[in-house]
Coordinates of C-alpha atoms in Angstrom, one line a residue:
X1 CA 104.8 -150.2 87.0
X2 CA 101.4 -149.6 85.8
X3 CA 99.5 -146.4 87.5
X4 CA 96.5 -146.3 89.7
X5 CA 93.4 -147.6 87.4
X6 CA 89.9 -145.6 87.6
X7 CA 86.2 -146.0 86.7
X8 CA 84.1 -144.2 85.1
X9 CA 80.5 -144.5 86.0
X10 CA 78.1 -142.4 83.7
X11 CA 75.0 -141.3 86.0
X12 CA 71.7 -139.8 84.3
X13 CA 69.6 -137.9 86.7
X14 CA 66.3 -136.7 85.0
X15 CA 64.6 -133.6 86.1
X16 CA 61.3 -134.3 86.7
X17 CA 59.2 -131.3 85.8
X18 CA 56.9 -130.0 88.5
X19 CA 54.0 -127.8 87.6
X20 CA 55.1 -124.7 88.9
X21 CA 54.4 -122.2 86.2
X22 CA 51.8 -120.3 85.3
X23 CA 50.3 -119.6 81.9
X24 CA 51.2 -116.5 80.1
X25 CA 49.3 -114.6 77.4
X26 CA 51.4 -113.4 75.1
X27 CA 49.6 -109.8 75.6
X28 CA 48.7 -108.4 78.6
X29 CA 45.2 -107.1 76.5
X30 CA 44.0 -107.8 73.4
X31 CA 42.1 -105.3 71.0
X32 CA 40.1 -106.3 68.3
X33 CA 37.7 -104.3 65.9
X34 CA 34.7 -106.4 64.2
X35 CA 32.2 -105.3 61.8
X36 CA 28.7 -105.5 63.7
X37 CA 27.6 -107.2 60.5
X38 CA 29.9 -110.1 60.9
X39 CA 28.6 -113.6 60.1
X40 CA 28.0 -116.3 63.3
X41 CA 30.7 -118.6 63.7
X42 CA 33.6 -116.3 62.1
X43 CA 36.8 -116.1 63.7
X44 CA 37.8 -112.7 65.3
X45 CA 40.8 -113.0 67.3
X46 CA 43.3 -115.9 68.1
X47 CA 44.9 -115.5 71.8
X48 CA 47.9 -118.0 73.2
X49 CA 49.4 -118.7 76.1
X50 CA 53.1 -120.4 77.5
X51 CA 53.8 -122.4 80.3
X52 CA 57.2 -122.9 81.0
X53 CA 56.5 -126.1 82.5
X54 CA 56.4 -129.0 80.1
X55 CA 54.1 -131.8 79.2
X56 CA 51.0 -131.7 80.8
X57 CA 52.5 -129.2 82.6
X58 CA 52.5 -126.8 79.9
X59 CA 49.3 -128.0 78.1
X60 CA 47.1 -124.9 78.3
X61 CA 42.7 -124.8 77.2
X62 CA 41.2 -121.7 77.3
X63 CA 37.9 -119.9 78.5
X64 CA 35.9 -117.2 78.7
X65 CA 35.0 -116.4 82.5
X66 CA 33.1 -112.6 82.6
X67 CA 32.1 -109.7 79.9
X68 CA 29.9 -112.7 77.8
X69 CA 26.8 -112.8 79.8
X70 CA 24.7 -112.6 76.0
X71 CA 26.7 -115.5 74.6
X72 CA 27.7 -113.4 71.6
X73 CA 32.0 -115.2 71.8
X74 CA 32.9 -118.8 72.0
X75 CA 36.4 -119.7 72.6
X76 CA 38.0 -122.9 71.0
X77 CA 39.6 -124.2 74.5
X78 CA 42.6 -125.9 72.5
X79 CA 43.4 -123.3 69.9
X80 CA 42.2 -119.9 71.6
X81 CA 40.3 -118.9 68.6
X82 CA 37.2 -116.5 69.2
X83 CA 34.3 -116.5 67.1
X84 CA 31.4 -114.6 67.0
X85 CA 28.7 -116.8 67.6
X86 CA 25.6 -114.2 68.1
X87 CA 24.6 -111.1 66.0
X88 CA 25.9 -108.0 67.0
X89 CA 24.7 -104.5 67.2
X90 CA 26.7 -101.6 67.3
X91 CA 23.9 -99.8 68.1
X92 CA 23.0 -102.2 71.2
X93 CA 26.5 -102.6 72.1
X94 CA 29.8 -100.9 71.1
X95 CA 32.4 -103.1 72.8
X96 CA 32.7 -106.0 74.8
X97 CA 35.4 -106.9 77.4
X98 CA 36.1 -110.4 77.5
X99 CA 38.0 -111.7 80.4
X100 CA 39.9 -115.1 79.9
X101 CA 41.5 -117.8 81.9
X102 CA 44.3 -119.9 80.9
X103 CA 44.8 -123.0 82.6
X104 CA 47.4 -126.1 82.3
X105 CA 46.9 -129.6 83.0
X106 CA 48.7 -129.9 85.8
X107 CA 48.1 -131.2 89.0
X108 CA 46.6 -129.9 90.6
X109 CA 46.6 -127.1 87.2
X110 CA 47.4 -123.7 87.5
X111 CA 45.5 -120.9 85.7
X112 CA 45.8 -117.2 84.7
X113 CA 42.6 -115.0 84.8
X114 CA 44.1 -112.3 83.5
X115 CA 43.3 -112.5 80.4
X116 CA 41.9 -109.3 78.3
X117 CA 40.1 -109.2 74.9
X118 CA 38.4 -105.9 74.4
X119 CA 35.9 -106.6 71.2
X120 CA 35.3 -103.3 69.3
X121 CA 31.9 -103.5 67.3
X122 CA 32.3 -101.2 64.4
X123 CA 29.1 -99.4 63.0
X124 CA 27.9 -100.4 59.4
X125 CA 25.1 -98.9 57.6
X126 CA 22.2 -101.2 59.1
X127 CA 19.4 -98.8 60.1
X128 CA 17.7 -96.4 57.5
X129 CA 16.7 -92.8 59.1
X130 CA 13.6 -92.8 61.3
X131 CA 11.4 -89.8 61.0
X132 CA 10.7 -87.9 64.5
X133 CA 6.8 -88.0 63.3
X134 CA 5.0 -88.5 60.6
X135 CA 2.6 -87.4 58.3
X136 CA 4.2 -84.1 58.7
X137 CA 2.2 -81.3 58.7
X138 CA 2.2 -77.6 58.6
X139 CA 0.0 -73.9 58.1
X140 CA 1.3 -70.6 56.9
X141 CA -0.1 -67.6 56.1
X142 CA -0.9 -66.6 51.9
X143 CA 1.4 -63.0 53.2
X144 CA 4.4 -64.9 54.2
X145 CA 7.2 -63.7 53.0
X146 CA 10.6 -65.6 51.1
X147 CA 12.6 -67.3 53.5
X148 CA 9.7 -68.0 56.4
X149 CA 10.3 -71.0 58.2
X150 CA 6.8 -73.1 58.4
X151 CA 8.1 -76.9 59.5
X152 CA 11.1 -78.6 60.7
X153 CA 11.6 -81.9 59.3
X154 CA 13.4 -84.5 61.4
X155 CA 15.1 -88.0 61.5
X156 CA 17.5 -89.7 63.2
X157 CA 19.4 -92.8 62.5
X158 CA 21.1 -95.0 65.4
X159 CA 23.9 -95.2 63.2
X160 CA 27.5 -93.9 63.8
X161 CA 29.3 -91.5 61.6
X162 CA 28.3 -90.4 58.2
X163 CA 26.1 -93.5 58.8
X164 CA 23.8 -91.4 60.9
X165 CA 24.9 -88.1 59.1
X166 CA 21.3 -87.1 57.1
X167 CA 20.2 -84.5 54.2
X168 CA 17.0 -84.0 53.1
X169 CA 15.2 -83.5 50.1
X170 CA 11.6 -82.5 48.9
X171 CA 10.1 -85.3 46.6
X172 CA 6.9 -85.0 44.4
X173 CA 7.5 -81.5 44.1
X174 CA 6.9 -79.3 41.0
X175 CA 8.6 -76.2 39.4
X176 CA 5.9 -74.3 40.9
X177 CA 5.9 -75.9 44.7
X178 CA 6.4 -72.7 46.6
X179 CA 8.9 -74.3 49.1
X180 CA 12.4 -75.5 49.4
X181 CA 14.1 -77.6 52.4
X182 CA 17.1 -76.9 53.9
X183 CA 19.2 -80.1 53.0
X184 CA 21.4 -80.0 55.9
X185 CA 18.9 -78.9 58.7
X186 CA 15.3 -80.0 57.4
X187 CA 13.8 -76.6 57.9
X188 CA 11.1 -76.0 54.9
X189 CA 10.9 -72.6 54.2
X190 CA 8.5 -70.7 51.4
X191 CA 10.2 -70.2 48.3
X192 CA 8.0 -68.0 46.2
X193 CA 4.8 -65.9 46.6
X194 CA 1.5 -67.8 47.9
X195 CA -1.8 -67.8 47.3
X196 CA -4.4 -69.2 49.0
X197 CA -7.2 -68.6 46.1
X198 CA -4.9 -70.3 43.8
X199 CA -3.8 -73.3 45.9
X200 CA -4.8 -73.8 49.3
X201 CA -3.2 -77.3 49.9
X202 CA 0.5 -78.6 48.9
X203 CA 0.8 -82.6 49.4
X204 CA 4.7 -83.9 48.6
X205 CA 7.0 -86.4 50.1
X206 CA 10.6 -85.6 52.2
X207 CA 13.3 -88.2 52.0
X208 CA 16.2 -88.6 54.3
X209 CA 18.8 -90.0 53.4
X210 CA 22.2 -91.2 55.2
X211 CA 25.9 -90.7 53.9
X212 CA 26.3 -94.2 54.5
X213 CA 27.9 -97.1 51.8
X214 CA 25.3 -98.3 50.9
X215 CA 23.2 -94.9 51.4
X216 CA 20.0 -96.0 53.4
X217 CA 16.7 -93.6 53.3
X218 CA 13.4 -93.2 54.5
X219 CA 10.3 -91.1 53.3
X220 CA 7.5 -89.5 54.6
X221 CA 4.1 -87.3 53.1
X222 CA 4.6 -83.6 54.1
X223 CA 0.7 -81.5 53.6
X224 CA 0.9 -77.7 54.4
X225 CA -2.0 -75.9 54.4
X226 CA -1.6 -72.1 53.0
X227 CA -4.8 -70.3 55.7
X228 CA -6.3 -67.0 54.1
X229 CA -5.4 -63.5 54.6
X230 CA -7.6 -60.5 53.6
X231 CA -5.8 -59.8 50.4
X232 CA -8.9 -59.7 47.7
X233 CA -11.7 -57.4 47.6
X234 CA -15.4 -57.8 47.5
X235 CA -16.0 -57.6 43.9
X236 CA -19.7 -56.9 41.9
X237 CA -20.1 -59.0 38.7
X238 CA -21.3 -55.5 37.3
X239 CA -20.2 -51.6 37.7
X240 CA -23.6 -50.6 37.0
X241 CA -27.2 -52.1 37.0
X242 CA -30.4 -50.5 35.3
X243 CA -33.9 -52.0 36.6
X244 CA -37.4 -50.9 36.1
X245 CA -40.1 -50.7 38.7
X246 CA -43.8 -49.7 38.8
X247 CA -44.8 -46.7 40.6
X248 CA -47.8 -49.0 42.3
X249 CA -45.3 -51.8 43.3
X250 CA -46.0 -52.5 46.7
X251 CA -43.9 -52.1 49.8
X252 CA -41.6 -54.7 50.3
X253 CA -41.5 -55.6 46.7
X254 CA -38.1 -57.1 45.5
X255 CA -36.3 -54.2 43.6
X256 CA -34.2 -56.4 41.0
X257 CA -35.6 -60.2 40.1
X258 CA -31.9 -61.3 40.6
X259 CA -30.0 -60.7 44.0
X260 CA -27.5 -57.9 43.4
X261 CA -24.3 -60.1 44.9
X262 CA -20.8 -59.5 45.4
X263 CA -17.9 -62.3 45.5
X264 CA -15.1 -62.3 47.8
X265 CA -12.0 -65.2 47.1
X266 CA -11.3 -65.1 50.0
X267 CA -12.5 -67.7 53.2
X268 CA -14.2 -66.8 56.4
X269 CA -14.4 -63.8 57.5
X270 CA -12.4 -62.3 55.0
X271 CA -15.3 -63.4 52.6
X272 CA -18.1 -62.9 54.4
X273 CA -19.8 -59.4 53.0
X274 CA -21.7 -56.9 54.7
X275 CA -24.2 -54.7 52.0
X276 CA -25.1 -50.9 52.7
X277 CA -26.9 -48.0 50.9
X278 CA -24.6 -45.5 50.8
X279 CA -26.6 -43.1 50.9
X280 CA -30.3 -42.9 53.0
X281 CA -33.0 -43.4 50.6
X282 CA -36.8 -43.5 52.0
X283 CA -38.2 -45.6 49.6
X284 CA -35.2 -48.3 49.2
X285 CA -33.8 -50.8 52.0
X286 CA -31.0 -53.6 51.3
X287 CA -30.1 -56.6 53.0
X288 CA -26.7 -56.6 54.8
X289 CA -26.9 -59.9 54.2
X290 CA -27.6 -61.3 51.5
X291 CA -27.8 -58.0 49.4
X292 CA -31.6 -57.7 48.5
X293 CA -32.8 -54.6 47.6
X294 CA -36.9 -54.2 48.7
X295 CA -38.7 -51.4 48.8
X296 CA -39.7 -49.9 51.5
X297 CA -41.8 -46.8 50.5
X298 CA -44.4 -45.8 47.5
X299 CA -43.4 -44.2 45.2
X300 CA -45.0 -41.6 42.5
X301 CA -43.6 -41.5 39.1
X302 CA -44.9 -37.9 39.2
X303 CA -42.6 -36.9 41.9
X304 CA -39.2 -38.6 41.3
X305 CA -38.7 -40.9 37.9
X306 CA -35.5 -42.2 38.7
X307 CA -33.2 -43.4 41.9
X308 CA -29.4 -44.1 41.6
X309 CA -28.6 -46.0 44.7
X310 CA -25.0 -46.4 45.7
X311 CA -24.3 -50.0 47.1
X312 CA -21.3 -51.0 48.7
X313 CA -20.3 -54.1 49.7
X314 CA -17.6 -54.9 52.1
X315 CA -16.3 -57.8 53.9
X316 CA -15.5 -58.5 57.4
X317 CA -11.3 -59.1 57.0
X318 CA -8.8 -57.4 58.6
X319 CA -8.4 -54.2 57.3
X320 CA -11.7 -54.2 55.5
X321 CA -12.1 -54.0 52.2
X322 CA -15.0 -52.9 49.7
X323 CA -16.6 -52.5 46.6
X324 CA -19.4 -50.2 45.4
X325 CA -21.9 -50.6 42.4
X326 CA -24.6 -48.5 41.3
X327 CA -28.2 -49.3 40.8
X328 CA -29.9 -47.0 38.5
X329 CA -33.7 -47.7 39.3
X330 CA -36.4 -45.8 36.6
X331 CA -39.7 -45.8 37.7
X332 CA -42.5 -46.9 35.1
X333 CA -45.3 -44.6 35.4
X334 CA -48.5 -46.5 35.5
X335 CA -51.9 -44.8 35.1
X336 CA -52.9 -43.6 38.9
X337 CA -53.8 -39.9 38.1
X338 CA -57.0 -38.8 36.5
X339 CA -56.8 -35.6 34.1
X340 CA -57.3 -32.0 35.7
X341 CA -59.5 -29.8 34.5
X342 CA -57.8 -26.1 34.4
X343 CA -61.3 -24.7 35.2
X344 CA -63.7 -26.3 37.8
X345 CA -66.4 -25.2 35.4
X346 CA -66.9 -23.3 31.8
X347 CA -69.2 -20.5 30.6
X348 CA -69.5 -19.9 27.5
X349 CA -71.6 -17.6 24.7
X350 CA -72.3 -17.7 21.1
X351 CA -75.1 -15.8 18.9
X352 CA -78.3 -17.7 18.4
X353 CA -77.7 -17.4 14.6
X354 CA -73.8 -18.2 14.5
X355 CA -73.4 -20.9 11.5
X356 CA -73.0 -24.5 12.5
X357 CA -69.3 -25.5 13.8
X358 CA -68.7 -21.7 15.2
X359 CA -66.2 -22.1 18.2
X360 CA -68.2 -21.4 21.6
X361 CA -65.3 -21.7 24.2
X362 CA -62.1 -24.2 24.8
X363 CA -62.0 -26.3 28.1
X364 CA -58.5 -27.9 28.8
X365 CA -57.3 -30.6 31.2
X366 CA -53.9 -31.7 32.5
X367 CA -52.7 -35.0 33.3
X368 CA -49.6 -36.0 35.7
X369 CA -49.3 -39.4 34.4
X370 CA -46.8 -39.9 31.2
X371 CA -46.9 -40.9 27.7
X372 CA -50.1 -42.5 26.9
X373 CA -51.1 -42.2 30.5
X374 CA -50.7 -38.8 30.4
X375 CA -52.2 -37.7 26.9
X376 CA -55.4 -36.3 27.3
X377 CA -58.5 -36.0 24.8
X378 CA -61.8 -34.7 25.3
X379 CA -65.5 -36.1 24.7
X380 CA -69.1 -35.7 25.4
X381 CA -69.4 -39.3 24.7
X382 CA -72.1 -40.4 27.7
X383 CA -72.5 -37.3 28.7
X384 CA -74.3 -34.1 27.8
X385 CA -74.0 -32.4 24.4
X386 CA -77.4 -30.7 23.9
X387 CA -79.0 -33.0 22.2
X388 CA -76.9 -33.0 19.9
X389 CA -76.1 -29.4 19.5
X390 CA -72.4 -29.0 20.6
X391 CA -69.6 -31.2 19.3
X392 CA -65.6 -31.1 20.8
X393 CA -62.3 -31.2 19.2
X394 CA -61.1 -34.3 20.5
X395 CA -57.6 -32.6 20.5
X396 CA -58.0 -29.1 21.3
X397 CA -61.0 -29.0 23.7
X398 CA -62.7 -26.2 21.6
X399 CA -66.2 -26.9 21.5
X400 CA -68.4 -25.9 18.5
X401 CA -71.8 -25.8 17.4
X402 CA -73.3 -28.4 15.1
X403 CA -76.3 -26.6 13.8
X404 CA -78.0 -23.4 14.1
X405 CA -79.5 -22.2 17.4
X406 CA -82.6 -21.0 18.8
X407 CA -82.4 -19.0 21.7
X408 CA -86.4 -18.9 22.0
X409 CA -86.4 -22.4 22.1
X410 CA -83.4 -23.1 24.3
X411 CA -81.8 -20.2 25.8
X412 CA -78.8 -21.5 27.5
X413 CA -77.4 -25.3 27.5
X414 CA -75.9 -27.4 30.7
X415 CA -73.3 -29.4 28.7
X416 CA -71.1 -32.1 30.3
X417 CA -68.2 -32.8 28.7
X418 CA -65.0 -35.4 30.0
X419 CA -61.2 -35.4 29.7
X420 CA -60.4 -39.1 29.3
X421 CA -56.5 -40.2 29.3
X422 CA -55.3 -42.9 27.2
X423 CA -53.8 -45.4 29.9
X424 CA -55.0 -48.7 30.1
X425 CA -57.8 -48.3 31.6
X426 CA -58.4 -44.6 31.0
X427 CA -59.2 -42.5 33.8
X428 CA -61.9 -39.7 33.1
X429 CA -62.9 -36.2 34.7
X430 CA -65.7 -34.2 34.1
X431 CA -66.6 -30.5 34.0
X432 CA -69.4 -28.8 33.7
X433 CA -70.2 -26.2 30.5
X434 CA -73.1 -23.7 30.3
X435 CA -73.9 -22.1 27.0
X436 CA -75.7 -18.9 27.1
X437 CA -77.7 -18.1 23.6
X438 CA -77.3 -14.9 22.2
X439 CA -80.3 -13.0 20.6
X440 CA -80.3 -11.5 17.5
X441 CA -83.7 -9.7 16.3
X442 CA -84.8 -12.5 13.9
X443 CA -88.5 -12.1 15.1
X444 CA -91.2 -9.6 14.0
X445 CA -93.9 -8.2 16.2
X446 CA -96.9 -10.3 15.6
X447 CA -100.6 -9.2 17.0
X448 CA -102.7 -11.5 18.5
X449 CA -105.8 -11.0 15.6
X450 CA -105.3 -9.4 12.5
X451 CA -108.5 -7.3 12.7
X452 CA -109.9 -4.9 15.7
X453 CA -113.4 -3.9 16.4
X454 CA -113.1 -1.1 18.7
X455 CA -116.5 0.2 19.8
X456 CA -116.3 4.0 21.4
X457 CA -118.9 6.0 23.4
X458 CA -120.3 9.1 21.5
X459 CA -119.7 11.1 24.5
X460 CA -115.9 9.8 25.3
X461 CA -113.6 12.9 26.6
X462 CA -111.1 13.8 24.1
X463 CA -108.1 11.8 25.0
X464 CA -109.7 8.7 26.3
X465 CA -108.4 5.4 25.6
X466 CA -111.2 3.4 23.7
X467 CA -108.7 0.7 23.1
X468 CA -105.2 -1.6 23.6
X469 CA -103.4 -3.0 21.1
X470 CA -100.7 -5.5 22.1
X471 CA -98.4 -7.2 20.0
X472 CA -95.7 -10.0 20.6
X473 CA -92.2 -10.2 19.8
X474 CA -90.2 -13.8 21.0
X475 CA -86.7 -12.0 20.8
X476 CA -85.4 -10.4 24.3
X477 CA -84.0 -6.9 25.0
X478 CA -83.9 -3.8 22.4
X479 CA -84.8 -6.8 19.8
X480 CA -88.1 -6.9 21.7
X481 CA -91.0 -4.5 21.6
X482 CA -93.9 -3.1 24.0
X483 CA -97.5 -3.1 23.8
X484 CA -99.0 0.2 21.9
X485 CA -102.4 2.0 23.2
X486 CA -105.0 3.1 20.3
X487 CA -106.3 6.7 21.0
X488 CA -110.1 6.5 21.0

């Protein structure tokens, strides 16, 4: 007998999905590094999200809801792709933290805002070195020694790393440039001996330069000054100088006709120059100034014919220092003195019948003066010779007799004679000479008749004088006779 028939019925029950899940990301934070040089619009990062729901349910768009208030990320809703849609700038902005939200389409649509993206700008070589200040600009002393510090040169850069890591260097520089720079600190410090007289101002360039890839630099002008120190000496263009000046030159007469100077190298102070007589000398002053030498006295050829004056010159540095010269001043004699006589008046004798040119007497003169000036002859030129009677030795001062004499016709001459120098003009003196005449019997008696008549009383006494007979003689003394009585 047939079993107990059953039927089948095949029931499908679908499962409509309900949207009750929320989006995942697939990381709870996302890290990203990106070149601050990246180009707009470039992709950085890709983020996704599941729903488990399905359909709409699990149809997830994306956005970016805080950390992008400069606009610099877009997010592709559909996709989750970031790009960079702004410049960066590392040195602006290191990192960004971007929140997201994921949201399905469901309704009503569920969302995640948990969503981390931390954007990591990494630092490229973008910004050259940027001097502190510029020109730079520095003074040392000529005495400084190797290894003093005189300016620090510095830069920074904004960058990161051996981007922003700098050394510097000296450009425009010689083999001679005193100074070197300290590559890895910027200190310039002197290198060799200065000197101000030499070169008083350095101009060169620094660079700075980063370690970056590309290496980026930057340059500036560097000027030190070297200031002066009291390292030279007043110095005279000459050891020794030799002038002449005229014993009438007067007061405040200028010694030399060129300034006696000295030069100093150095500046300032250091070269400004003080002038002294080292020794105190009447007739001479000098200028502290400017070094001119004047005189300040007479002076007399006859009493001192040369000076030697000791000048020192010596600046106003500190310590001082000096130099001396010496002025060798010879005085020209000029003719001021008039001869001397060594007698204020001559006597003299000679025999009334001496022969012409006899020597009567010598008269001599002196004169102070020198040379010419001071060489002395004698004359009677205008002035007395007796008529003619006398000459002089021009030379010698002897005088002499020209002719014969006559002492009964002119017993004793009053002679003026002068010593006349040879300076230009000539000075004269005169003296006085008187020359006695000497007798010498060269006259006979001579009666004044050469007959008598003598007429005598008969009765005259025995001895009476009846008559007197005189008779003349010219000559004087024993050469001269008396009168003679007649007996009667």
């Amino acid at each position: 007998m047939p079993g107990p028939r059953s039927a089948t019925v095949s029931v499908h029950i679908t499962v409509l999905d309900e949207n009750d899940n929320v989006p995942q990301f697939s990381q709870k934070r996302y890290v990203v590094a990106v070149r601050e040089d990246v180009r707009p619009h470039s992709e950085i990062l890709r983020v996704s999200a599941s729903d488990q729901d399905k359909d709409g349910n699990a149809a997830v768009h994306y956005n970016i809801i805080s950390g992008n208030s400069r606009g610099q990320f877009a997010i592709d809703s559909v996709t989750g792709e970031i790009q960079v849609v702004a410049p960066l700038d590392y040195e602006t902005e290191r990192e960004y933290m971007l929140r997201l939200r994921a949201q399905d389409n469901g309704r009503p649509p569920l969302s995640n805002n948990t969503g981390i993206v931390s954007v990591q700008v990494t630092d490229v070589n973008d910004n050259p070195p940027i001097f502190v200040s510029t020109p730079f600009q520095a003074t040392v002393l000529e005495s400084a020694p190797i290894g003093h510090s005189i300016l620090h040169i510095q830069a920074i850069d904004t960058d990161n790393g051996d981007n922003a890591r700098l050394e510097y260097r000296l450009t425009g520089t010689g083999t001679d440039t005193p100074f070197v720079i300290n590559a890895a600190t910027g200190w310039v410090t002197v290198s060799s001996e200065l000197d101000r007289e030499s070169v008083e101002h350095y101009f060169f360039g620094v660079e700075a330069r980063d370690y970056g890839a590309p290496p980026l630099s930057a340059t500036a002008s560097v000027t030190i000054t070297v200031m002066d120190v009291n390292d030279n000496r007043p110095e005279f263009l000459q050891k020794e100088y030799y002038v002449r000046l005229n014993e009438d030159a007067a007061v405040g007469t200028s010694v030399v006709m060129v300034v006696i100077s000295a030069t100093d190298d150095d500046v300032g102070e250091n070269a400004r120059i003080t002038y002294y007589l080292e020794d105190n000398i009447p007739q001479f002053r000098i200028d502290p100034a400017s070094g001119a030498i004047t005189l300040q006295a007479e002076l007399d050829y006859e009493d001192q014919m040369t000076y030697t004056l000791a000048i020192t010159a010596r600046d106003n540095g500190i310590p001082q220092k000096s130099d001396t010269t010496y002025v060798e001043v010879n005085v020209n004699d000029v003719n001021d003195n008039a001869p001397q006589f060594l007698s204020p008046r001559y006597q003299g004798g000679v025999s009334e019948d001496a022969p012409p040119f006899t020597s009567v007497l010598q008269i001599s003169a002196t004169d102070r003066d020198a040379h010419a000036n001071g060489r002395v002859q004698y004359t009677f030129q205008n002035g007395e010779d007796g008529d003619g009677d006398f000459t002089i030795e021009p030379t010698s001062g002897i005088v002499r007799t020209v002719r014969r004499l006559d002492r009964e016709s002119v017993p004793f001459y009053e002679l003026t004679a002068f010593a006349v120098d040879r300076g230009v003009p000539p000075q004269r003196t005169p003296v006085h000479i008187q020359v006695s005449v000497m007798d010498v019997n060269d006259n006979a008696p001579v009666f004044p008749a050469d007959d008598f008549e003598v007429l005598v009383k008969e009765n005259s006494a025995v001895g009476s004088i009846v008559a007197q007979i005189t008779a003349t003689d010219p000559d004087e003394g024993p050469n001269k006779i008396s009168s003679e009585k007649a007996d009667p």
